XYZ file of C-alpha atoms in Angstrom:
161
model
C 7.331 -24.427 -12.555
C 7.479 -20.846 -13.810
C 4.117 -19.263 -14.481
C 4.040 -17.181 -17.641
C 0.343 -16.284 -17.799
C -1.784 -15.976 -14.656
C -4.919 -16.133 -16.827
C -4.167 -19.822 -17.423
C -4.740 -20.460 -13.704
C -7.200 -17.769 -12.546
C -9.937 -15.530 -13.744
C -10.492 -12.069 -12.270
C -13.807 -10.592 -11.183
C -14.391 -7.445 -9.125
C -11.139 -7.438 -7.132
C -10.850 -11.189 -6.623
C -9.311 -14.126 -8.431
C -10.942 -17.511 -8.875
C -9.413 -20.869 -9.760
C -9.702 -22.023 -13.393
C -7.672 -25.185 -12.930
C -6.714 -27.529 -10.107
C -3.111 -27.103 -9.008
C -3.562 -29.373 -5.983
C -6.171 -31.597 -4.348
C -7.234 -28.659 -2.133
C -8.218 -26.429 -5.048
C -11.828 -26.306 -6.192
C -12.359 -24.873 -9.678
C -14.447 -21.663 -9.445
C -13.603 -20.981 -5.791
C -12.228 -17.600 -4.742
C -8.674 -17.205 -3.444
C -9.359 -15.792 0.048
C -6.380 -16.658 2.250
C -4.927 -13.656 4.059
C -1.316 -13.915 5.193
C 0.163 -12.629 8.423
C 1.034 -9.326 6.783
C -2.630 -8.653 5.878
C -2.300 -9.247 2.126
C -4.193 -11.991 0.287
C -1.836 -14.806 -0.736
C -2.037 -17.990 -2.762
C 0.241 -20.991 -2.935
C 0.881 -22.456 -6.370
C 3.184 -25.425 -6.866
C 4.765 -24.798 -3.469
C 5.406 -21.065 -3.994
C 3.412 -18.303 -2.254
C 2.318 -15.342 -4.353
C 0.659 -12.049 -3.404
C -2.782 -11.824 -4.985
C -2.594 -8.088 -5.695
C 0.565 -8.632 -7.736
C -1.137 -11.445 -9.702
C -4.118 -9.191 -10.438
C -1.845 -6.356 -11.564
C 0.056 -8.672 -13.898
C -3.168 -10.170 -15.289
C -4.208 -6.671 -16.374
C -0.887 -4.976 -17.153
C 1.846 -7.539 -17.683
C 4.962 -8.301 -15.687
C 5.874 -5.947 -12.844
C 9.269 -4.395 -13.618
C 12.136 -5.176 -11.212
C 12.257 -2.764 -8.318
C 8.643 -1.686 -8.677
C 5.821 -2.268 -6.205
C 2.030 -2.371 -6.283
C 0.331 0.172 -4.013
C -3.177 -0.153 -2.593
C -4.383 3.429 -3.074
C -7.006 3.230 -0.286
C -4.615 1.462 2.157
C -6.920 -1.577 2.339
C -4.599 -4.534 1.755
C -7.455 -6.836 0.733
C -9.108 -4.424 -1.732
C -7.583 -5.782 -4.921
C -9.872 -4.062 -7.409
C -7.714 -3.057 -10.331
C -8.644 0.617 -10.012
C -7.322 0.547 -6.418
C -3.891 -0.731 -7.480
C -1.076 1.335 -8.967
C 2.482 0.617 -10.050
C 4.932 2.620 -7.963
C 8.552 2.900 -6.917
C 9.309 2.103 -3.263
C 9.595 5.864 -2.643
C 6.157 6.510 -4.141
C 4.735 3.675 -2.062
C 6.163 5.268 1.090
C 4.416 8.499 0.087
C 1.048 6.779 0.445
C 1.156 5.254 3.901
C -1.885 5.032 6.152
C -2.319 6.928 9.398
C -0.358 5.297 12.193
C -2.362 4.315 15.265
C 0.483 5.341 17.586
C 0.077 8.973 16.467
C -1.332 11.043 19.334
C -1.758 14.425 17.619
C -4.203 13.179 15.019
C -2.012 14.588 12.243
C 0.656 12.583 10.437
C 4.091 14.129 10.993
C 2.997 16.317 13.885
C 3.899 15.607 17.503
C 4.093 17.424 20.817
C 7.588 18.645 21.694
C 7.746 18.477 25.504
C 10.984 20.426 25.717
C 9.690 23.454 23.781
C 6.031 22.960 24.711
C 5.010 23.339 21.068
C 3.795 21.237 18.185
C 6.648 19.934 16.025
C 5.988 19.359 12.337
C 8.287 16.962 10.405
C 8.370 14.992 7.189
C 10.647 12.181 6.055
C 11.869 12.356 2.455
C 14.304 9.783 1.012
C 14.997 8.524 4.540
C 15.913 12.008 5.789
C 13.795 13.672 8.461
C 13.105 17.314 7.622
C 12.068 19.579 10.500
C 9.328 21.959 9.311
C 9.072 24.028 12.460
C 7.638 24.402 15.954
C 4.152 25.817 16.349
C 2.031 26.879 19.311
C -1.089 25.958 17.313
C -1.781 22.393 16.125
C -3.548 23.640 12.988
C -0.498 25.664 11.936
C 1.738 22.624 12.419
C -0.713 20.530 10.382
C -0.755 23.114 7.584
C 3.075 23.126 7.429
C 2.982 19.343 7.082
C 0.283 19.471 4.338
C 2.320 21.989 2.349
C 5.431 19.804 2.645
C 3.466 16.767 1.428
C 2.476 18.708 -1.695
C 6.031 19.988 -2.187
C 7.512 16.471 -1.959
C 4.783 14.790 -4.067
C 3.153 12.655 -1.390
C -0.057 10.891 -2.444
C -3.254 12.658 -1.408
C -4.235 9.608 0.735
C -0.969 9.641 2.704
C -1.639 9.654 6.435
C -5.364 9.055 6.127
């Protein structure tokens, strides 16, 4: 069954969706959709098909998501589905708003220690191409080079935070 209007099934309130109708014996009308999938996003199964809750919420407010577009969580919190935290983006724009990676040891996205040169290396990846921004003896200088590149290449202000 193809769903044409999410508002027939759910109502939205403060970043969450709640059941309006029963689509299975497990559904209780008025209960919140809370299931979080293995990838950290809230999901819901309807008529045997799993759907991402943030995409449902976007479509409830803005209509169908165009082919090739994605929904970005501005604050990087995959379960914060408040409509003002969601934005329609291209895959490239979505990649320009990634959270800080826990494997980073410098504390600055795109900056790492270059053992060979014994300096801080600053890099940025744009359209799948790694761009070397320079080697720096000072971490702050390497971080500043990275920040300037993020502005130049239109990265979101939350990228790497």
